Short mmCIF file of C-alpha atoms in Angstrom, two decimals:
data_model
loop_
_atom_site.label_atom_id
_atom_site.label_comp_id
_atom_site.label_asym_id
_atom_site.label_seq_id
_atom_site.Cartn_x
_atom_site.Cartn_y
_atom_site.Cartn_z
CA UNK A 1 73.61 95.70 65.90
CA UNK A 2 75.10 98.16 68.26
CA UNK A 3 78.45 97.23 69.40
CA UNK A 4 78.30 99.76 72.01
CA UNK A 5 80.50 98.18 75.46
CA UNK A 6 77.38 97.61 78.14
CA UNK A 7 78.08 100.21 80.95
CA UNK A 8 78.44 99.32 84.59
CA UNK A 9 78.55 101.33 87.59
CA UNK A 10 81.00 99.76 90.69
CA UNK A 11 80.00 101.53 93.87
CA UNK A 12 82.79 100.09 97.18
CA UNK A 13 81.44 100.21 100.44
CA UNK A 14 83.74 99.43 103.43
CA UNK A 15 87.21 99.18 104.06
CA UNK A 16 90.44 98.92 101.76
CA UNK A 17 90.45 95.11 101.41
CA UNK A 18 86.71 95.47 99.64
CA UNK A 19 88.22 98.45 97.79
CA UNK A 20 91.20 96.08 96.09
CA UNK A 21 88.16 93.54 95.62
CA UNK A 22 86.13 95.97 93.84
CA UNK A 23 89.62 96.83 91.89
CA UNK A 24 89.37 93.31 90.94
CA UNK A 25 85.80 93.16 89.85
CA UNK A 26 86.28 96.13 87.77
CA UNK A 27 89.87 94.56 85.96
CA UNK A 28 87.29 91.52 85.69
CA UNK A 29 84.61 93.03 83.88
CA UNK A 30 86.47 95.81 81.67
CA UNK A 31 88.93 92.38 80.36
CA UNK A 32 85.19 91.11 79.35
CA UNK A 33 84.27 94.16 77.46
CA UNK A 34 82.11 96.30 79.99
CA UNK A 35 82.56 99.71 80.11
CA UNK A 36 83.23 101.17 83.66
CA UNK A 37 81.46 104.35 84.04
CA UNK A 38 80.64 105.24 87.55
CA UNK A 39 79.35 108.88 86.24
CA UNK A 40 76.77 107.69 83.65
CA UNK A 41 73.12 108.19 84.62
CA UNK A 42 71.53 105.21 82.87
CA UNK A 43 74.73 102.17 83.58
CA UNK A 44 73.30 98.82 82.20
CA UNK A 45 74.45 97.46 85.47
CA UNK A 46 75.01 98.85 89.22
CA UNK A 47 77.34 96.50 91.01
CA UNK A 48 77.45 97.27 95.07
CA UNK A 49 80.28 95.59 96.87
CA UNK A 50 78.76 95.52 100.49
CA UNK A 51 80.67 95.87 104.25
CA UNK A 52 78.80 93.41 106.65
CA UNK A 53 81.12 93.52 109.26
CA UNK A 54 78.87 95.91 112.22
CA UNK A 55 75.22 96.98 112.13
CA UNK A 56 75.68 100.21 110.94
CA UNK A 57 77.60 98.97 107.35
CA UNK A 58 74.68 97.10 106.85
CA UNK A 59 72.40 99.84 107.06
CA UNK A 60 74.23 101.67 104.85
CA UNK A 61 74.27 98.73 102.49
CA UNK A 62 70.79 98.67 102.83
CA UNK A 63 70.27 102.10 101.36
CA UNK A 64 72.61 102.19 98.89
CA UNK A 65 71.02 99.13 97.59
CA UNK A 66 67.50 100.20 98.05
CA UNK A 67 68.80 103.65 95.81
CA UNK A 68 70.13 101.92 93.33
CA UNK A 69 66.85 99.37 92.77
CA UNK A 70 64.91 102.89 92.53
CA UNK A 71 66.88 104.00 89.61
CA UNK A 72 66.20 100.78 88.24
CA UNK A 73 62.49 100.71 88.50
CA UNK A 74 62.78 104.34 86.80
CA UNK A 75 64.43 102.34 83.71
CA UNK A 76 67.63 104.18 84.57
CA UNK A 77 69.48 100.70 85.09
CA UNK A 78 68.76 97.14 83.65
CA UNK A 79 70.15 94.98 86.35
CA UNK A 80 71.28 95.49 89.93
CA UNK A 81 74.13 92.84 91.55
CA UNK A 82 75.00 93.11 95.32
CA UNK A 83 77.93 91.47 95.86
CA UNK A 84 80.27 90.66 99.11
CA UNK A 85 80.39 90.58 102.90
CA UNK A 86 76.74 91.87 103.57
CA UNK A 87 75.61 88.96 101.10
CA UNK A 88 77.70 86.44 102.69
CA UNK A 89 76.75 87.10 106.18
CA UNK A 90 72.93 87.66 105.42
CA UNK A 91 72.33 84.87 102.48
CA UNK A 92 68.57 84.39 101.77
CA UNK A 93 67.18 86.93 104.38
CA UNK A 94 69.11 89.99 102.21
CA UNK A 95 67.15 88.57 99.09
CA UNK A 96 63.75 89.13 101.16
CA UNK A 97 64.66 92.45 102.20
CA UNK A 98 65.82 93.25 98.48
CA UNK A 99 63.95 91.13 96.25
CA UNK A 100 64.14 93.50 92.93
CA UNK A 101 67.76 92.67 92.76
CA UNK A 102 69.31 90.61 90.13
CA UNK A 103 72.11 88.93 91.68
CA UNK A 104 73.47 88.13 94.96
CA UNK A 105 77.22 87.37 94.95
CA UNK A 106 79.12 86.16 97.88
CA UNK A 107 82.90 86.95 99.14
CA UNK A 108 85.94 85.18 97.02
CA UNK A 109 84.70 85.42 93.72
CA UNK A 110 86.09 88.17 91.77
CA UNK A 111 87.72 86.16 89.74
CA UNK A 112 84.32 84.84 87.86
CA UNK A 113 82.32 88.09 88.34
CA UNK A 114 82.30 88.49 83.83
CA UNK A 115 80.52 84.85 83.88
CA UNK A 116 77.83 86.20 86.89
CA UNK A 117 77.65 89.38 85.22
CA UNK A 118 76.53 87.58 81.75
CA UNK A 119 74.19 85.05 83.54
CA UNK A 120 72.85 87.91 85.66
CA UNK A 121 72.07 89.74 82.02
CA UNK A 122 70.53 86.78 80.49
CA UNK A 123 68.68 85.33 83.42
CA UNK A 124 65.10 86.47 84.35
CA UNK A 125 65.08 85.25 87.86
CA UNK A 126 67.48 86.20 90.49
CA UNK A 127 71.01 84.40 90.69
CA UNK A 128 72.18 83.61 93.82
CA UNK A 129 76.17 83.17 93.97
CA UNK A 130 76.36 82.25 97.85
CA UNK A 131 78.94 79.75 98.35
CA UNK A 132 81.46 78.64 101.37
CA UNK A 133 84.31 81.36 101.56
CA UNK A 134 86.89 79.86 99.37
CA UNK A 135 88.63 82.67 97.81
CA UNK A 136 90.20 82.64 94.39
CA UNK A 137 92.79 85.09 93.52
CA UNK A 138 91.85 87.01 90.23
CA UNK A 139 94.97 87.75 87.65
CA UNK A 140 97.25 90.28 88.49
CA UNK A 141 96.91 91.73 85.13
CA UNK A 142 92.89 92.48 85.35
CA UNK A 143 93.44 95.02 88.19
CA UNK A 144 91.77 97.82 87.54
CA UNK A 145 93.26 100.91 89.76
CA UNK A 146 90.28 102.98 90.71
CA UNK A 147 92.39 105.55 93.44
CA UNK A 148 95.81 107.88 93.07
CA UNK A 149 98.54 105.63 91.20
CA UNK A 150 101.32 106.46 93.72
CA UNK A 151 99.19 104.53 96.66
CA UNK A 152 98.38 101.20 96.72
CA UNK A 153 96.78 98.81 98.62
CA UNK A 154 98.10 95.37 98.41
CA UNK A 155 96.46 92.60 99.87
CA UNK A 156 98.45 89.24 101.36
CA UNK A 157 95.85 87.08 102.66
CA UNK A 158 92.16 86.65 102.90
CA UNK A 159 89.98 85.54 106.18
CA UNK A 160 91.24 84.63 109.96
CA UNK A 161 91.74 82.18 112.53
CA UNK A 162 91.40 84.16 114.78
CA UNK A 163 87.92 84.26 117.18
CA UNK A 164 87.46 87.37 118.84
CA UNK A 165 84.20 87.31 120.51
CA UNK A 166 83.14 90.73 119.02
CA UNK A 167 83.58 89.94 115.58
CA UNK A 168 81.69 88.51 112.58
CA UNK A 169 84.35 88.51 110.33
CA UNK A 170 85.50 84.86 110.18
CA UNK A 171 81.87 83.62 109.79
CA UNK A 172 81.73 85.13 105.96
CA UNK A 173 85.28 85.31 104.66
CA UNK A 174 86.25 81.90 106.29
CA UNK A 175 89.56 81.08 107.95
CA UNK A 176 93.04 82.33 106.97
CA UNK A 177 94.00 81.50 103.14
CA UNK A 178 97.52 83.21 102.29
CA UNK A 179 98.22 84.87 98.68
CA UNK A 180 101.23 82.75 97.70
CA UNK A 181 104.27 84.68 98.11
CA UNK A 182 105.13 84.82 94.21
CA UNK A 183 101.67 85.82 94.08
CA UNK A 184 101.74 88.82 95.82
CA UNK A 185 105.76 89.78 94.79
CA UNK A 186 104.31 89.87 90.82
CA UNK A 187 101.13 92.12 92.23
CA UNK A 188 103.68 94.24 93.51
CA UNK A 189 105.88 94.64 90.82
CA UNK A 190 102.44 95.04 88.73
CA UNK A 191 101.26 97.59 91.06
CA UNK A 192 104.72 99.70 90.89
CA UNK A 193 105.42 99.52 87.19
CA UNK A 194 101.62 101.06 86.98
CA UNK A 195 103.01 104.19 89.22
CA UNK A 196 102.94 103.02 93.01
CA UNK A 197 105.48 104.43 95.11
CA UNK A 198 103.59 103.50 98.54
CA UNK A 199 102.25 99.84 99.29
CA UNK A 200 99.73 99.69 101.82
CA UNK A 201 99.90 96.21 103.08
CA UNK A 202 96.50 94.96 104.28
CA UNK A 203 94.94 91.50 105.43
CA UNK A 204 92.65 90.54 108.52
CA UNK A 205 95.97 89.48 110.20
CA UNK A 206 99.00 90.47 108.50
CA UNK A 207 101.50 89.14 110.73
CA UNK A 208 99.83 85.40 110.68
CA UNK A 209 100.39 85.73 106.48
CA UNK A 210 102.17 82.44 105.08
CA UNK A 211 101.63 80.42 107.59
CA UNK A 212 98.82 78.49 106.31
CA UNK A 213 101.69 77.84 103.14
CA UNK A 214 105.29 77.51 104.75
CA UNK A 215 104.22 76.46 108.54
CA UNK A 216 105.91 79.80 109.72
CA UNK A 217 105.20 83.52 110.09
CA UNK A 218 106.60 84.82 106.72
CA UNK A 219 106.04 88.63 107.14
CA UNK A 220 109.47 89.39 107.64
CA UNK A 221 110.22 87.50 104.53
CA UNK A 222 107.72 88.77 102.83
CA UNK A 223 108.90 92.61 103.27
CA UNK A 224 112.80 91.70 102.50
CA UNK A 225 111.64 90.68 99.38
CA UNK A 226 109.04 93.80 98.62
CA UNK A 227 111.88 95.98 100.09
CA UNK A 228 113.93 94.47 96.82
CA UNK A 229 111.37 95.83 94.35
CA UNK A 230 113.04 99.12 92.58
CA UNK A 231 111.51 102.62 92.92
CA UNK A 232 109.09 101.91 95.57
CA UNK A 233 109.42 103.93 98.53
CA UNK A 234 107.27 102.86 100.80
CA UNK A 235 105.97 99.88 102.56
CA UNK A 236 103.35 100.15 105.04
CA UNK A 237 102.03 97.90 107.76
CA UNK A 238 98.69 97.61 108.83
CA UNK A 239 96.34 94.91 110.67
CA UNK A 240 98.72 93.48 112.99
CA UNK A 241 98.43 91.19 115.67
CA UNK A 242 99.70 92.32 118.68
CA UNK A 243 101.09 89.42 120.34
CA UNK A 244 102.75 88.34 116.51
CA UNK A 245 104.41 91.83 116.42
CA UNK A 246 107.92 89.58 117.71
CA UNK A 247 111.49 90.61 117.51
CA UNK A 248 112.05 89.26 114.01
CA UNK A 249 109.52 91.20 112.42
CA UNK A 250 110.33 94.57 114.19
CA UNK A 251 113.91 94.10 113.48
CA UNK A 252 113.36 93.16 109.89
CA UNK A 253 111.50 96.77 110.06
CA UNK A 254 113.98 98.83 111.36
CA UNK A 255 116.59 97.30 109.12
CA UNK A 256 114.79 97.85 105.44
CA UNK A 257 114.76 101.65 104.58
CA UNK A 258 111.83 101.61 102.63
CA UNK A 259 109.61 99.98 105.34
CA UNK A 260 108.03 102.90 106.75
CA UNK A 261 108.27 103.29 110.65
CA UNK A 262 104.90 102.85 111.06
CA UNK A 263 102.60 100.06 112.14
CA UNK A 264 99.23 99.57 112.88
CA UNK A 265 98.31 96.71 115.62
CA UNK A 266 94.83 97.12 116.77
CA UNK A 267 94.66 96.48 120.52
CA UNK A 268 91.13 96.81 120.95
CA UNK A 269 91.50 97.11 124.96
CA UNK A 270 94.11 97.59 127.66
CA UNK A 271 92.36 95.92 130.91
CA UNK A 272 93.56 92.25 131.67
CA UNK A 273 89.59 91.13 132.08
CA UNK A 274 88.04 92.45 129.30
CA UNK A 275 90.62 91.25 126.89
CA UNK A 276 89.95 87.76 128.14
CA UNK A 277 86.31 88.28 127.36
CA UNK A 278 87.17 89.16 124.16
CA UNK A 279 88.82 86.41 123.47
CA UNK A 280 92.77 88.45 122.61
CA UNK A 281 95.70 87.83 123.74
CA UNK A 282 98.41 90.44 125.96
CA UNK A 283 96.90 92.99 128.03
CA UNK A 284 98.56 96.31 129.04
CA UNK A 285 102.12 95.63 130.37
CA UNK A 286 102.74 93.18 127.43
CA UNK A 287 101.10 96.07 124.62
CA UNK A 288 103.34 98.70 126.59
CA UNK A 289 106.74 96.33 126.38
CA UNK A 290 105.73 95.88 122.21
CA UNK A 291 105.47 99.70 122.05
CA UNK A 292 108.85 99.96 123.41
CA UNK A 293 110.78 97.46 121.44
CA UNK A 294 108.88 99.12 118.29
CA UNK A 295 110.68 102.68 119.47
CA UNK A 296 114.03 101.34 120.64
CA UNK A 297 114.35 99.80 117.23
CA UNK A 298 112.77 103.06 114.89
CA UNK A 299 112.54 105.79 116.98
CA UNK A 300 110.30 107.67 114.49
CA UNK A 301 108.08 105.07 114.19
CA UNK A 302 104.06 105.72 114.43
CA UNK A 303 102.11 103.79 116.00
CA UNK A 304 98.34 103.28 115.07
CA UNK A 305 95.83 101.42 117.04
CA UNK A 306 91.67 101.15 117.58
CA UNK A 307 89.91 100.26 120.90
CA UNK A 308 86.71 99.09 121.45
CA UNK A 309 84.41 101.00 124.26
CA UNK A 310 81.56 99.33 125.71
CA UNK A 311 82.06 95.87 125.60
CA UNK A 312 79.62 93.62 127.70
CA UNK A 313 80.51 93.57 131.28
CA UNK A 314 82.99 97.12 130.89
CA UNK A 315 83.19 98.54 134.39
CA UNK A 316 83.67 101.76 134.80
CA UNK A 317 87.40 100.45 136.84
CA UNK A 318 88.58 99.05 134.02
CA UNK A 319 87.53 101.31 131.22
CA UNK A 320 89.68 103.79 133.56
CA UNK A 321 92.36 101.17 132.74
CA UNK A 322 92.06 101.71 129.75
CA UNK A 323 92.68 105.39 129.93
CA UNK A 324 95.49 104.90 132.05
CA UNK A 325 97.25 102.55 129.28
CA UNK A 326 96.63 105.59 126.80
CA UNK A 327 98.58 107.86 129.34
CA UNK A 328 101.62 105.33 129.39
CA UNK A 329 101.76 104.32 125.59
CA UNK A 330 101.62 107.57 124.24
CA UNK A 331 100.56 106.12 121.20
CA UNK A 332 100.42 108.60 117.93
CA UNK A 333 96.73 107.16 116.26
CA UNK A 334 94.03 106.29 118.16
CA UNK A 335 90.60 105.60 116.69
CA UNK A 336 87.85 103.56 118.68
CA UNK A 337 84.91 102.13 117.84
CA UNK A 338 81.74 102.07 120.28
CA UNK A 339 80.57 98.54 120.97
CA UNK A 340 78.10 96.86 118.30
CA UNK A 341 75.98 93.84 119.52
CA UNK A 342 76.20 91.63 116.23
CA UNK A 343 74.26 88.90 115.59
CA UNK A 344 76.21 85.29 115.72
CA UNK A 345 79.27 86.19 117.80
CA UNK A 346 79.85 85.09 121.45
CA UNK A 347 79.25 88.45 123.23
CA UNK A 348 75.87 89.31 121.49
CA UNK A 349 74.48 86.72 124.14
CA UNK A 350 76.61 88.03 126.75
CA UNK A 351 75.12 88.90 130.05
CA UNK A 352 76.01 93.12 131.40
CA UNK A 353 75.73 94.64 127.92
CA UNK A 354 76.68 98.46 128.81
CA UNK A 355 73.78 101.02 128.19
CA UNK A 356 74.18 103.25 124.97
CA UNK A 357 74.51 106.38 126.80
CA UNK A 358 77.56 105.19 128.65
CA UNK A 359 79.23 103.86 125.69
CA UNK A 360 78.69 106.89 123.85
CA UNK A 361 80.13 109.06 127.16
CA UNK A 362 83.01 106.29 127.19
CA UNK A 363 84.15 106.88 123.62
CA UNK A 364 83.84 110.67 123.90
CA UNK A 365 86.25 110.62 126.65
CA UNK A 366 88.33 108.38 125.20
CA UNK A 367 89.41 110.60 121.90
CA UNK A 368 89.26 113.87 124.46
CA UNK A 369 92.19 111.67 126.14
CA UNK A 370 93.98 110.72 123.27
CA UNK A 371 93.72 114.74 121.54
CA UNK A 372 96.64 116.45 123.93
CA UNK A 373 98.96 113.05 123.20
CA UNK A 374 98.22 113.42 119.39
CA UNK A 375 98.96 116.92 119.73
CA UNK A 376 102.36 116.25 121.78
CA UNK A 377 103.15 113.32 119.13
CA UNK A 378 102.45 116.13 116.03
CA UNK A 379 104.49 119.44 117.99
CA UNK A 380 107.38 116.75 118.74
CA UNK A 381 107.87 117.13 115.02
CA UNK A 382 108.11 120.96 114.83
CA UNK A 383 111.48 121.89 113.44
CA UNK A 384 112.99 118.67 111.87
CA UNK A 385 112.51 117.65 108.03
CA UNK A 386 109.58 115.07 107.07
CA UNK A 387 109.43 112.98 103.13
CA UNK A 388 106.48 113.72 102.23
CA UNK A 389 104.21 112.39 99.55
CA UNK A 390 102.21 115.05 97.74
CA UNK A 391 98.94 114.40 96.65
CA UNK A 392 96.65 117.31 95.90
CA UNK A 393 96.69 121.06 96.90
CA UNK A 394 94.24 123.22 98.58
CA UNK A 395 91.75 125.27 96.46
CA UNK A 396 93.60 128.24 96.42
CA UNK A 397 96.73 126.64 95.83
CA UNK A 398 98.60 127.76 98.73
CA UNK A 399 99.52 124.82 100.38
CA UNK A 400 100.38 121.16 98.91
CA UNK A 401 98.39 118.41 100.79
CA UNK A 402 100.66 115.31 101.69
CA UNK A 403 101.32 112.57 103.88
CA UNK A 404 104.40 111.91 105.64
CA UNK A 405 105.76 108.35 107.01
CA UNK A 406 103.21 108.79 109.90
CA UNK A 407 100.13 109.36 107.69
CA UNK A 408 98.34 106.11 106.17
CA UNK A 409 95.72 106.60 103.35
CA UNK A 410 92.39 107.61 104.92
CA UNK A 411 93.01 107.05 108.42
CA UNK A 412 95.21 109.92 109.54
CA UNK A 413 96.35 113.22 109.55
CA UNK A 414 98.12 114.94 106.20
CA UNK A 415 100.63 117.78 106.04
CA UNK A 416 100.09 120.82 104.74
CA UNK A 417 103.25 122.69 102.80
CA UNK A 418 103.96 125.95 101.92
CA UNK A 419 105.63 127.04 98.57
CA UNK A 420 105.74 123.67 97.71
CA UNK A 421 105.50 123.47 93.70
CA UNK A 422 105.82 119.54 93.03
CA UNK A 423 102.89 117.48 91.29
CA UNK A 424 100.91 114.91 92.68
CA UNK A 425 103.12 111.60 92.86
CA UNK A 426 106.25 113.39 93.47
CA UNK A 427 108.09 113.58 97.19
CA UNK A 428 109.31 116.79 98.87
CA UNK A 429 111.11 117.66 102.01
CA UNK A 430 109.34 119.55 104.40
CA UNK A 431 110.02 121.73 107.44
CA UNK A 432 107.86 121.63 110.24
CA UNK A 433 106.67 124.81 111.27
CA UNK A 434 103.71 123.97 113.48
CA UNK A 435 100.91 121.61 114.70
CA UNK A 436 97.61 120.64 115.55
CA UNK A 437 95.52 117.46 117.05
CA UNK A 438 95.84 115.74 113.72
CA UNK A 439 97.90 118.18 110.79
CA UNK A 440 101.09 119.07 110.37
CA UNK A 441 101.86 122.04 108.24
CA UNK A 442 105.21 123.00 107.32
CA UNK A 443 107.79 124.56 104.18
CA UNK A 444 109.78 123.18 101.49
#
């Protein structure tokens, strides 16, 4: 008998909370005895962690999963498992559109994915794994880092409370469930003692995490004690809700020197009206008062944000509101997202949904707003000294590639150094000679 480990290919579609999932699946699996081998041709298993948060993720699910059931009918792959938000949302009409695949596997349940994998070998029919969202944290110690050592992503709480008319996301990963705070300190100390120097903190709502647990926001806690953790240099906050960005937690910020000055609050509009609609809190005079307590107390600090164009009922008055409250904030990241009607949520059945030619015109002019502020937020930095984290060079191997405090994995823009010698991991100081819409390029 061959004791060869079966082979399994984990492909991650989405965002960074499905990639520390898919981290998770992988730990999972390789503490069974599968061997992770994304670059085999002929893996014994193709697991595809799906995004089914808009329209367009599930179309891309869609292919991937249709590719992957090809190469499986050509007897390059036994058994095919789609796993995560696109199964959770879509249940028994995904199996009809996919019925070649082995396994279905809802959010929540890394933690047992060796025990589905094994029935999913054994079983002839296909297993179905679709139950309420009720998620269950795997061990720290099957993590399996698939990405750069030095940067980490470090999830604090699953689902939200929160009901935004727009979005799907509560109706497949289920309401607010907090990682308990010991929890996610030994992750952490896991994560760093395995070569992180940069924890990306991630969630649906960051700034609601613990309260589920403690009955109060514990966020600021929660970073005093991360800030404790030796040789980690960076903490980084993303996902937060605006009108939960309070004093406490901005001067718990400014007062831990390994919290980077940086902090991304998606506002998702400006104008009064169509926040309502939406169903958010604040509109712009209460988003442009946060913005300033955030730069009284960390003067450096970046500021990241999306909007949503399009929305049902968007007049052309208060989009321009919109554009005005981009003028005033000054804000250094911007992206946007053009209005998807999704199935199940409140505004899908609103009345005044906006043609797609004038959402498309409204997000074009949105980003040709925000380019000369990004530009003035980048050339404000020409002359002073940034940390930077190197990460890789360019082909030629003139320039380091790095990010800065500013820069979040992904996202946003990288700095390019000159003369810069140090290996991927390590940080520099840089000069900062000049800049564009997004870059930053500089010396050592």
């Amino acid at each position: 008998m061959s004791d060869k480990k079966p082979t399994v290919r984990l492909i991650t579609l989405g965002c960074a909370k499905n990639e520390v999932d898919s981290e998770e699946i992988a730990g999972v699996l390789q503490e069974a005895g599968y061997a992770l081998d994304g670059a085999t041709d002929n893996p014994d298993m193709i697991v595809i962690n799906t995004c089914g948060f808009l329209e367009a993720a599930k179309r891309e699910g869609l292919q991937v999963i249709q590719e992957a059931v090809a190469q499986k009918k050509r007897g390059n792959a036994q058994k095919v498992i789609v796993a995560g938000c696109m199964v959770q949302r879509m249940g028994e009409s995904l199996k009809q559109l996919a019925p070649e695949v082995d396994a279905f596997v809802g959010v929540g349940q890394m933690a047992r994915f060796a025990d589905i994998a094994q029935q999913t070998r054994q079983s002839r029919t296909t297993l179905m794994e679709i139950q309420p969202p009720h998620h269950r944290w795997a061990a720290v110690s099957t993590r399996l880092r698939t990405s750069q050592p030095w940067s980490a992503y470090l999830k604090v709480s699953e689902g939200c409370d929160h009901r935004c008319a727009f979005c799907t996301i509560p109706s497949f990963r289920g309401d607010h469930v907090s990682k308990p705070i010991e929890r996610v300190l030994e992750e952490a100390e896991w994560l760093v003692q395995n070569g992180a120097k940069e924890l990306n903190l991630i969630a649906q709502d960051t700034t609601q995490y613990g309260y589920d647990l403690y009955k109060r926001f514990m966020l600021p806690d929660l970073l005093q004690a991360l800030s404790r953790i030796e040789n980690l240099r960076w903490i980084r906050l993303h996902y937060a809700y605006p009108s939960r960005v309070s004093n406490q937690l901005i001067d718990t910020m400014a007062s831990l020197p390994n919290v980077a000055p940086y902090v991304d609050v998606p506002l998702q509009h400006a104008d009064r009206e169509v926040l309502r609609a939406m169903k958010r809190p604040g509109h712009s005079e209460t988003y442009l008062k946060m913005i300033q307590r955030l730069r009284e107390a960390m003067p450096d600090c970046a500021i990241r944000t999306t909007f949503i164009v399009g929305f049902p009922g968007e007049t052309e008055e208060q989009f321009q509101s919109l554009l005005n409250f981009l003028a005033q904030a000054q804000l250094d990241r911007v992206g946007a997202f053009i209005y998807s009607k999704e199935n199940g949520t409140p505004s899908a059945e609103m009345a005044n949904q906006v043609p797609a030619r004038i959402k498309r015109e409204r997000y074009d002019r949105l980003m040709r707003a925000q380019q000369p502020i990004s530009l003035a937020r980048n050339k404000a930095w020409v002359g002073r000294t940034l940390e930077i984290l190197i990460e890789s060079f360019t082909p030629d191997g003139q320039y380091a590639i790095g990010r800065s405090h500013r820069d979040a994995p992904e996202v946003d823009g990288l700095v390019y150094i000159r003369d810069c010698h140090a290996q991927p991991g390590e940080f520099v100081q840089a000069t900062i000679e000049r800049a564009d819409v997004y870059d930053l390029v500089g010396k050592v």
